[in-house]
Amino acid sequence: LPTAQVVLVGFTCFATAGMFSAVSNLGAGGLSNITLSDTSQGVLYGLFAVTGLISGGINNLLGPRITLFLGTLGYAVYVGSLWCYQTQRTGWFVIFAGAIEGISAALLWSAQGSIMMSYPLEKDKGKAFSIFYAIFQFGSLLGSIIALAINIESGQLAAVSNSTYIAFLVIIFIGVASSFLVLPPHRVIRSDGTLVKLKASSKLHEEVLGVLRLLKDWRMLALMPMFFASNYFYAYQSAINTARFDSATRALNATLESAGSIVGALLIGYFCLDLKWLRRRTRGYLGLATVAVVVAVVWSVSLAWQVTFTRADSSDANRINYRDDNYKGKGALFFFYFFSYACYQALAYWIMSALSNDPFTLARYAGLYKAVQSAGAAGAFGMDAVGTPFLNEQLASGIPMLVSFPLAWLVLRTVKETNYGDEEVVYVDDAKQQQPAAVPHVDSLEKGSMTDRGDVSISSA
């Protein structure tokens, strides 16, 4: 069933990207060399952006299982490079690993986006994001707790301990192995008896034309500011976490961030975007208004704190410990940074998934989303690498999110109550009668729970 596939992909990302997030949230990726971290992250997100433009097509050609597997490998290489730098000071390897992860991450997130947005029923797409994102961020939460437990007594140390890296790598390799359990769309049956897609893969010329059409779609162009802004604040948040807090407190902040992401994703998905008694477009408007208010409040509070210090205050003597009186309120801010981030991401994914049900189309959407998102992150880390004042970084992170909301509203106006009438569907029994060779695995799948309404494929029900 689609929910099982969303949970499985969530676990894969929990064990790979979640561990990477945990390391990154420690401040400068766990490195004591902030410039090296910024350079590596800039390379990572730069190649992520370039690869993201074609990663949706690669997913459609190779299928989600192989794409997801290739996408997980870069996380092991990157975390390994951080450990190697700490023991051997191999700075070049950190930058090289950032390049490898940038390429592989684009593949992982295109496959993930296609599965999460296309496999569920239309009425469950907000909840699908909540389930996936909560599981994924639980990986970051677990990794942060591990780091916090190991480093809790080392408040003045900038580096992460060797045992932390070992724990991360063990979990990452479990996630790499789990990617082989993902099913392609032609083997997934929704609860109403429809196949997600009758075809197992696309063709090269179809993907070339699909990307060209994607870049001409005004709705995707209107959403690009939202895509660009969605990860921009990472560099700023990581920089102030490193500059203002000691190692143990950075680990605590990372734990609070992960908790905020989980709570934000669950609330926005279950209690806003999938409310059954509201029309689909109305749910989108409600989600947009909710996210806009949350983002405005969080970044206003952030600005009020930011004007009280500069980069010149970033010294060992001035770093804050969680036991200090001046830590009060800072932990809550880091919680709500990522609470608002999860809500923002949920809205972006929900809007994309409301525009189509086709897994190949949504894979291209996910690839473009990650490409533009990563271009923004690359620019943000570039800003931080050259020592841009924190206040300028703060404004550059918050203002684009606010600007993106009116454009997202224009796209929401085009959302239909359903895409079932525009995109043809196929039932398993019909497919067996009409094209039995195209669905060779149907007989082995459970059909006892097929009771709801489904989505897409190639023939009308």
Short mmCIF file of C-alpha atoms in Angstrom, two decimals:
data_model
loop_
_atom_site.label_atom_id
_atom_site.label_comp_id
_atom_site.label_asym_id
_atom_site.label_seq_id
_atom_site.Cartn_x
_atom_site.Cartn_y
_atom_site.Cartn_z
CA LEU A 1 0.00 0.00 0.00
CA PRO A 2 1.15 3.61 -0.57
CA THR A 3 1.41 4.36 3.16
CA ALA A 4 3.86 1.49 3.61
CA GLN A 5 6.02 2.89 0.81
CA VAL A 6 5.95 6.38 2.32
CA VAL A 7 6.98 4.92 5.69
CA LEU A 8 9.79 2.94 4.05
CA VAL A 9 11.14 5.98 2.22
CA GLY A 10 10.84 7.92 5.46
CA PHE A 11 13.00 5.33 7.20
CA THR A 12 15.59 5.42 4.41
CA CYS A 13 15.84 9.19 4.71
CA PHE A 14 15.72 8.91 8.51
CA ALA A 15 18.88 6.82 8.45
CA THR A 16 20.77 8.80 5.78
CA ALA A 17 19.69 12.40 5.30
CA GLY A 18 18.52 12.48 8.92
CA MET A 19 22.00 11.62 10.17
CA PHE A 20 23.48 14.26 7.87
CA SER A 21 21.06 16.84 9.28
CA ALA A 22 22.05 15.87 12.80
CA VAL A 23 25.74 16.42 12.02
CA SER A 24 25.01 19.70 10.22
CA ASN A 25 22.90 20.97 13.10
CA LEU A 26 25.88 20.62 15.44
CA GLY A 27 27.18 23.79 13.83
CA ALA A 28 29.57 23.89 10.84
CA GLY A 29 28.82 20.24 10.20
CA GLY A 30 30.66 19.23 13.33
CA LEU A 31 33.84 20.90 12.08
CA SER A 32 35.95 23.43 13.95
CA ASN A 33 36.85 25.04 10.58
CA ILE A 34 33.79 27.09 9.63
CA THR A 35 35.29 28.29 6.32
CA LEU A 36 35.95 24.71 5.21
CA SER A 37 32.42 23.71 6.18
CA ASP A 38 30.92 26.63 4.25
CA THR A 39 33.04 25.83 1.19
CA SER A 40 32.04 22.17 1.26
CA GLN A 41 28.38 23.04 1.72
CA GLY A 42 28.57 25.54 -1.12
CA VAL A 43 29.97 22.86 -3.45
CA LEU A 44 27.39 20.37 -2.18
CA TYR A 45 24.40 22.59 -2.82
CA GLY A 46 25.83 23.92 -6.09
CA LEU A 47 26.06 20.42 -7.58
CA PHE A 48 22.75 19.53 -5.92
CA ALA A 49 21.18 22.40 -7.85
CA VAL A 50 22.68 21.37 -11.20
CA THR A 51 21.87 17.68 -10.78
CA GLY A 52 18.37 18.47 -9.52
CA LEU A 53 17.38 19.77 -12.95
CA ILE A 54 17.75 16.28 -14.43
CA SER A 55 17.33 14.08 -11.35
CA GLY A 56 13.59 13.71 -11.88
CA GLY A 57 14.26 12.37 -15.35
CA ILE A 58 16.93 10.01 -14.02
CA ASN A 59 14.42 8.68 -11.48
CA ASN A 60 11.86 8.11 -14.21
CA LEU A 61 14.40 6.23 -16.33
CA LEU A 62 16.02 4.11 -13.61
CA GLY A 63 13.04 3.71 -11.28
CA PRO A 64 12.81 4.83 -7.64
CA ARG A 65 14.62 1.82 -6.13
CA ILE A 66 17.94 2.29 -7.97
CA THR A 67 17.66 6.08 -7.80
CA LEU A 68 17.07 5.98 -4.06
CA PHE A 69 20.00 3.59 -3.53
CA LEU A 70 22.40 5.81 -5.48
CA GLY A 71 21.05 8.78 -3.57
CA THR A 72 21.91 7.33 -0.17
CA LEU A 73 25.60 6.65 -0.88
CA GLY A 74 26.75 10.27 -0.74
CA TYR A 75 25.66 10.67 2.87
CA ALA A 76 28.01 7.91 4.02
CA VAL A 77 30.88 9.47 2.08
CA TYR A 78 30.24 12.92 3.52
CA VAL A 79 29.95 11.92 7.17
CA GLY A 80 33.04 9.75 6.68
CA SER A 81 34.93 12.76 5.32
CA LEU A 82 34.07 14.78 8.44
CA TRP A 83 35.46 12.03 10.62
CA CYS A 84 38.55 11.78 8.42
CA TYR A 85 39.13 15.53 8.70
CA GLN A 86 38.92 15.41 12.46
CA THR A 87 41.58 12.70 12.64
CA GLN A 88 43.74 13.43 9.55
CA ARG A 89 42.95 17.07 8.62
CA THR A 90 42.12 16.11 5.03
CA GLY A 91 40.28 19.26 4.01
CA TRP A 92 40.23 18.34 0.30
CA PHE A 93 38.29 15.17 1.10
CA VAL A 94 35.54 17.17 2.83
CA ILE A 95 35.09 19.33 -0.28
CA PHE A 96 35.19 16.27 -2.59
CA ALA A 97 32.65 14.48 -0.41
CA GLY A 98 30.42 17.54 -0.54
CA ALA A 99 30.46 17.28 -4.35
CA ILE A 100 29.59 13.56 -4.25
CA GLU A 101 26.75 14.15 -1.81
CA GLY A 102 25.37 17.02 -3.86
CA ILE A 103 24.94 14.72 -6.85
CA SER A 104 23.56 11.77 -4.90
CA ALA A 105 21.22 13.86 -2.74
CA ALA A 106 19.48 15.21 -5.85
CA LEU A 107 18.70 11.63 -6.83
CA LEU A 108 17.46 10.67 -3.38
CA TRP A 109 15.10 13.61 -3.04
CA SER A 110 13.65 13.26 -6.54
CA ALA A 111 12.78 9.62 -5.83
CA GLN A 112 11.44 10.55 -2.40
CA GLY A 113 9.34 13.40 -3.75
CA SER A 114 7.81 11.28 -6.48
CA ILE A 115 6.82 8.52 -4.03
CA MET A 116 5.53 10.83 -1.32
CA MET A 117 3.47 13.02 -3.67
CA SER A 118 2.12 10.46 -6.18
CA TYR A 119 1.55 7.18 -4.31
CA PRO A 120 -1.12 8.35 -1.77
CA LEU A 121 -4.71 9.24 -2.55
CA GLU A 122 -5.41 12.95 -3.10
CA LYS A 123 -7.18 13.21 0.24
CA ASP A 124 -4.11 11.90 2.08
CA LYS A 125 -1.26 13.92 0.57
CA GLY A 126 -0.87 16.28 3.48
CA LYS A 127 -0.80 13.36 5.91
CA ALA A 128 1.71 11.55 3.67
CA PHE A 129 4.10 14.49 4.05
CA SER A 130 3.54 14.47 7.81
CA ILE A 131 4.29 10.76 8.09
CA PHE A 132 7.38 10.96 5.91
CA TYR A 133 8.77 14.12 7.44
CA ALA A 134 8.20 13.02 11.03
CA ILE A 135 10.06 9.75 10.38
CA PHE A 136 12.83 11.53 8.48
CA GLN A 137 13.30 14.16 11.17
CA PHE A 138 13.23 11.50 13.86
CA GLY A 139 16.54 10.42 12.32
CA SER A 140 17.89 13.89 12.89
CA LEU A 141 16.41 13.86 16.41
CA LEU A 142 18.00 10.51 17.24
CA GLY A 143 21.34 11.60 15.85
CA SER A 144 21.20 14.82 17.83
CA ILE A 145 20.36 12.95 21.03
CA ILE A 146 23.34 10.65 20.41
CA ALA A 147 25.59 13.67 19.95
CA LEU A 148 24.12 15.38 23.00
CA ALA A 149 24.64 12.32 25.18
CA ILE A 150 28.25 11.94 24.05
CA ASN A 151 29.21 15.60 24.22
CA ILE A 152 27.12 16.79 27.18
CA GLU A 153 30.16 17.18 29.43
CA SER A 154 32.34 18.86 26.80
CA GLY A 155 30.68 22.24 26.56
CA GLN A 156 33.80 24.08 25.44
CA LEU A 157 34.90 21.62 22.71
CA ALA A 158 34.20 22.60 19.10
CA ALA A 159 34.72 19.17 17.53
CA VAL A 160 32.41 16.18 17.56
CA SER A 161 33.75 12.99 19.15
CA ASN A 162 34.83 9.92 17.12
CA SER A 163 32.13 7.78 18.71
CA THR A 164 29.51 10.21 17.39
CA TYR A 165 30.70 9.72 13.81
CA ILE A 166 30.80 5.93 14.23
CA ALA A 167 27.22 5.89 15.48
CA PHE A 168 26.11 8.04 12.53
CA LEU A 169 27.83 5.84 9.95
CA VAL A 170 26.34 2.61 11.30
CA ILE A 171 22.82 4.03 11.00
CA ILE A 172 23.55 5.45 7.53
CA PHE A 173 24.59 2.05 6.15
CA ILE A 174 21.34 0.54 7.48
CA GLY A 175 19.49 3.22 5.53
CA VAL A 176 21.45 2.43 2.36
CA ALA A 177 20.36 -1.21 2.61
CA SER A 178 16.69 -0.28 3.21
CA SER A 179 16.45 1.48 -0.16
CA PHE A 180 16.27 -1.91 -1.91
CA LEU A 181 12.82 -2.52 -0.39
CA VAL A 182 11.16 0.35 -2.31
CA LEU A 183 8.65 -0.68 -5.00
CA PRO A 184 8.29 0.97 -8.44
CA PRO A 185 4.96 2.71 -9.19
CA HIS A 186 3.59 -0.09 -11.40
CA ARG A 187 3.71 -2.48 -8.42
CA VAL A 188 1.88 -0.21 -5.96
CA ILE A 189 -1.91 -0.48 -5.61
CA ARG A 190 -3.89 2.19 -3.81
CA SER A 191 -6.71 1.32 -1.43
CA ASP A 192 -9.34 1.82 -4.16
CA GLY A 193 -7.75 -0.79 -6.44
CA THR A 194 -6.00 1.60 -8.86
CA LEU A 195 -2.37 1.35 -9.86
CA VAL A 196 -0.16 4.36 -9.27
CA LYS A 197 1.23 3.96 -12.80
CA LEU A 198 0.96 1.19 -15.36
CA LYS A 199 4.45 1.82 -16.75
CA ALA A 200 7.54 0.90 -14.74
CA SER A 201 9.72 3.61 -16.27
CA SER A 202 9.82 6.43 -18.79
CA LYS A 203 11.91 6.92 -21.95
CA LEU A 204 14.74 9.36 -22.63
CA HIS A 205 12.93 11.47 -25.22
CA GLU A 206 9.87 11.68 -22.94
CA GLU A 207 12.04 13.04 -20.14
CA VAL A 208 13.71 15.64 -22.35
CA LEU A 209 10.32 16.92 -23.47
CA GLY A 210 9.02 16.71 -19.90
CA VAL A 211 11.81 18.92 -18.56
CA LEU A 212 11.26 21.47 -21.34
CA ARG A 213 7.55 21.61 -20.55
CA LEU A 214 8.36 21.95 -16.88
CA LEU A 215 10.53 25.02 -17.46
CA LYS A 216 7.72 26.64 -19.47
CA ASP A 217 5.05 26.09 -16.81
CA TRP A 218 4.23 29.47 -15.26
CA ARG A 219 3.11 27.80 -12.05
CA MET A 220 6.58 26.33 -11.51
CA LEU A 221 8.13 29.70 -12.28
CA ALA A 222 5.83 31.36 -9.74
CA LEU A 223 6.83 28.79 -7.10
CA MET A 224 10.56 29.26 -7.66
CA PRO A 225 10.91 32.01 -5.00
CA MET A 226 9.38 29.57 -2.49
CA PHE A 227 11.74 26.84 -3.65
CA PHE A 228 14.73 29.19 -3.46
CA ALA A 229 13.92 30.41 0.04
CA SER A 230 13.08 27.03 1.57
CA ASN A 231 16.66 26.09 2.56
CA TYR A 232 18.30 29.49 2.47
CA PHE A 233 18.29 29.93 6.23
CA TYR A 234 20.40 26.80 6.83
CA ALA A 235 23.68 28.68 6.48
CA TYR A 236 22.59 31.47 8.83
CA GLN A 237 21.19 29.10 11.44
CA SER A 238 24.29 26.90 11.33
CA ALA A 239 26.59 29.92 11.56
CA ILE A 240 24.96 31.45 14.62
CA ASN A 241 24.69 28.04 16.27
CA THR A 242 28.47 27.67 15.89
CA ALA A 243 29.31 31.26 16.75
CA ARG A 244 27.10 31.75 19.79
CA PHE A 245 26.94 28.34 21.53
CA ASP A 246 29.39 25.75 22.86
CA SER A 247 29.43 22.13 21.62
CA ALA A 248 26.99 20.66 24.15
CA THR A 249 24.52 23.49 23.63
CA ARG A 250 24.76 23.15 19.85
CA ALA A 251 23.77 19.51 20.27
CA LEU A 252 20.85 20.55 22.48
CA ASN A 253 19.76 23.13 19.88
CA ALA A 254 19.94 20.45 17.19
CA THR A 255 17.67 18.23 19.29
CA LEU A 256 15.18 21.06 19.71
CA GLU A 257 15.29 21.79 15.98
CA SER A 258 14.47 18.19 15.10
CA ALA A 259 11.62 18.14 17.62
CA GLY A 260 10.27 21.35 16.11
CA SER A 261 10.36 19.84 12.63
CA ILE A 262 8.40 16.78 13.74
CA VAL A 263 5.73 18.77 15.58
CA GLY A 264 5.39 21.29 12.73
CA ALA A 265 5.03 18.60 10.06
CA LEU A 266 2.39 16.66 12.00
CA LEU A 267 0.32 19.72 12.82
CA ILE A 268 0.31 21.24 9.33
CA GLY A 269 -0.37 17.94 7.57
CA TYR A 270 -3.05 16.46 9.81
CA PHE A 271 -4.83 19.58 11.08
CA CYS A 272 -4.60 21.97 8.16
CA LEU A 273 -3.86 20.61 4.68
CA ASP A 274 -6.07 17.48 4.82
CA LEU A 275 -9.15 18.72 6.68
CA LYS A 276 -12.02 16.66 5.25
CA TRP A 277 -14.77 19.24 5.70
CA LEU A 278 -13.02 21.94 3.64
CA ARG A 279 -12.70 22.13 -0.11
CA ARG A 280 -9.26 21.40 -1.48
CA ARG A 281 -8.41 24.96 -2.52
CA THR A 282 -9.69 26.29 0.78
CA ARG A 283 -7.34 23.92 2.60
CA GLY A 284 -4.50 25.34 0.54
CA TYR A 285 -5.47 28.90 1.45
CA LEU A 286 -5.68 27.94 5.12
CA GLY A 287 -2.25 26.32 4.96
CA LEU A 288 -0.79 29.37 3.23
CA ALA A 289 -2.21 31.76 5.83
CA THR A 290 -1.04 29.59 8.71
CA VAL A 291 2.50 29.24 7.38
CA ALA A 292 2.73 32.96 6.57
CA VAL A 293 1.82 33.93 10.13
CA VAL A 294 4.19 31.40 11.70
CA VAL A 295 7.11 32.46 9.49
CA ALA A 296 6.49 36.16 10.11
CA VAL A 297 6.41 35.71 13.90
CA VAL A 298 9.49 33.45 14.08
CA TRP A 299 11.67 35.65 11.91
CA SER A 300 10.56 38.81 13.70
CA VAL A 301 11.70 37.28 17.00
CA SER A 302 14.90 36.17 15.29
CA LEU A 303 15.55 39.71 14.10
CA ALA A 304 14.99 41.11 17.58
CA TRP A 305 17.73 38.79 18.90
CA GLN A 306 20.07 39.29 15.94
CA VAL A 307 20.38 43.05 16.43
CA THR A 308 21.92 42.41 19.86
CA PHE A 309 25.17 40.84 18.53
CA THR A 310 27.53 40.72 15.53
CA ARG A 311 30.27 38.44 14.19
CA ALA A 312 32.73 40.30 16.40
CA ASP A 313 31.05 38.72 19.43
CA SER A 314 31.83 35.19 18.15
CA SER A 315 34.63 34.09 20.47
CA ASP A 316 35.12 31.15 22.82
CA ALA A 317 34.70 33.43 25.80
CA ASN A 318 31.30 34.65 24.57
CA ARG A 319 29.80 31.27 23.67
CA ILE A 320 26.60 30.44 25.52
CA ASN A 321 26.08 27.27 27.56
CA TYR A 322 22.60 25.84 28.15
CA ARG A 323 23.07 26.41 31.88
CA ASP A 324 23.64 30.15 31.41
CA ASP A 325 20.91 32.64 32.21
CA ASN A 326 21.16 34.23 28.77
CA TYR A 327 20.23 30.92 27.11
CA LYS A 328 16.59 31.39 28.12
CA GLY A 329 14.42 31.74 25.05
CA LYS A 330 17.19 30.76 22.64
CA GLY A 331 16.24 27.09 22.73
CA ALA A 332 12.62 27.97 21.96
CA LEU A 333 13.75 30.06 19.00
CA PHE A 334 15.71 27.15 17.54
CA PHE A 335 12.67 24.90 18.06
CA PHE A 336 10.44 27.30 16.14
CA TYR A 337 13.02 27.93 13.40
CA PHE A 338 12.46 24.34 12.32
CA PHE A 339 8.78 24.23 13.28
CA SER A 340 8.20 26.98 10.71
CA TYR A 341 10.60 25.30 8.27
CA ALA A 342 8.59 22.06 8.35
CA CYS A 343 5.35 23.96 7.78
CA TYR A 344 6.93 25.84 4.87
CA GLN A 345 8.19 22.62 3.28
CA ALA A 346 4.81 20.93 3.76
CA LEU A 347 3.04 23.76 1.98
CA ALA A 348 5.44 23.64 -0.98
CA TYR A 349 5.07 19.88 -1.39
CA TRP A 350 1.29 20.02 -0.95
CA ILE A 351 0.93 22.66 -3.67
CA MET A 352 3.04 20.61 -6.10
CA SER A 353 1.14 17.41 -5.32
CA ALA A 354 -2.19 19.20 -5.83
CA LEU A 355 -1.19 20.05 -9.41
CA SER A 356 -0.81 16.42 -10.55
CA ASN A 357 -1.02 12.79 -9.48
CA ASP A 358 1.36 11.39 -12.10
CA PRO A 359 4.56 9.99 -10.52
CA PHE A 360 6.74 10.92 -13.51
CA THR A 361 5.49 14.51 -13.53
CA LEU A 362 5.88 14.80 -9.77
CA ALA A 363 9.43 13.41 -9.94
CA ARG A 364 10.29 16.29 -12.28
CA TYR A 365 8.58 18.74 -9.92
CA ALA A 366 10.58 17.35 -7.00
CA GLY A 367 13.82 17.59 -8.97
CA LEU A 368 13.18 21.22 -9.91
CA TYR A 369 12.18 22.02 -6.34
CA LYS A 370 15.41 20.59 -4.99
CA ALA A 371 17.48 22.21 -7.74
CA VAL A 372 16.22 25.72 -7.00
CA GLN A 373 16.23 25.06 -3.25
CA SER A 374 19.85 23.97 -3.40
CA ALA A 375 20.84 26.95 -5.53
CA GLY A 376 19.51 29.14 -2.73
CA ALA A 377 21.39 27.15 -0.10
CA ALA A 378 24.61 27.34 -2.12
CA GLY A 379 24.28 31.11 -2.29
CA ALA A 380 23.57 31.29 1.43
CA PHE A 381 26.67 29.29 2.36
CA GLY A 382 28.65 31.44 -0.05
CA MET A 383 27.44 34.51 1.80
CA ASP A 384 28.51 33.07 5.11
CA ALA A 385 31.89 31.89 3.79
CA VAL A 386 32.95 35.47 3.00
CA GLY A 387 31.98 36.74 6.44
CA THR A 388 28.75 38.56 5.57
CA PRO A 389 27.34 40.33 8.65
CA PHE A 390 24.88 38.14 10.52
CA LEU A 391 22.15 40.78 10.24
CA ASN A 392 22.40 40.75 6.44
CA GLU A 393 22.19 36.94 6.44
CA GLN A 394 19.17 37.04 8.72
CA LEU A 395 17.31 39.45 6.46
CA ALA A 396 18.30 37.52 3.34
CA SER A 397 16.86 34.36 4.93
CA GLY A 398 13.55 35.71 6.19
CA ILE A 399 12.45 38.26 3.58
CA PRO A 400 12.39 35.88 0.56
CA MET A 401 10.02 33.56 2.42
CA LEU A 402 7.59 36.41 2.98
CA VAL A 403 7.88 37.48 -0.66
CA SER A 404 7.07 33.94 -1.84
CA PHE A 405 3.62 33.80 -0.26
CA PRO A 406 1.72 36.06 -2.72
CA LEU A 407 3.15 34.08 -5.65
CA ALA A 408 2.18 30.79 -4.00
CA TRP A 409 -1.35 32.20 -3.62
CA LEU A 410 -1.53 32.73 -7.40
CA VAL A 411 -0.66 29.07 -7.96
CA LEU A 412 -3.17 27.94 -5.33
CA ARG A 413 -5.90 29.71 -7.29
CA THR A 414 -5.39 27.15 -10.07
CA VAL A 415 -5.74 24.09 -7.83
CA LYS A 416 -8.73 21.95 -8.77
CA GLU A 417 -10.93 20.03 -6.37
CA THR A 418 -9.59 16.86 -7.97
CA ASN A 419 -7.35 15.79 -10.84
CA TYR A 420 -9.10 12.45 -11.27
CA GLY A 421 -11.22 13.77 -14.13
CA ASP A 422 -8.20 15.08 -16.04
CA GLU A 423 -5.80 12.20 -15.42
CA GLU A 424 -7.04 8.76 -16.41
CA VAL A 425 -7.00 5.90 -13.94
CA VAL A 426 -6.66 2.14 -14.26
CA TYR A 427 -7.96 -0.54 -11.95
CA VAL A 428 -5.98 -3.70 -11.35
CA ASP A 429 -8.72 -5.99 -12.66
CA ASP A 430 -9.10 -3.92 -15.83
CA ALA A 431 -5.34 -3.93 -16.39
CA LYS A 432 -5.22 -7.73 -16.04
CA GLN A 433 -7.94 -8.11 -18.68
CA GLN A 434 -6.67 -5.48 -21.12
CA GLN A 435 -2.86 -5.55 -20.77
CA PRO A 436 -1.81 -8.50 -18.60
CA ALA A 437 1.83 -8.32 -19.76
CA ALA A 438 2.16 -4.76 -18.54
CA VAL A 439 1.31 -5.63 -14.95
CA PRO A 440 3.15 -8.90 -14.27
CA HIS A 441 3.09 -8.61 -10.50
CA VAL A 442 -0.57 -7.81 -9.94
CA ASP A 443 -1.58 -11.34 -8.95
CA SER A 444 0.88 -11.35 -6.06
CA LEU A 445 -0.46 -8.18 -4.47
CA GLU A 446 -3.09 -7.99 -1.78
CA LYS A 447 -6.42 -6.55 -2.95
CA GLY A 448 -8.55 -7.08 0.11
CA SER A 449 -8.36 -3.47 1.29
CA MET A 450 -9.32 -1.75 -1.96
CA THR A 451 -12.20 0.43 -0.83
CA ASP A 452 -11.50 4.14 -1.43
CA ARG A 453 -11.05 6.44 -4.44
CA GLY A 454 -7.79 6.39 -6.46
CA ASP A 455 -5.60 8.35 -8.79
CA VAL A 456 -3.74 7.88 -12.04
CA SER A 457 -2.78 5.61 -14.86
CA ILE A 458 -3.70 5.09 -18.51
CA SER A 459 -7.31 3.94 -18.96
CA SER A 460 -10.60 5.22 -17.63
CA ALA A 461 -12.34 3.23 -14.93
#
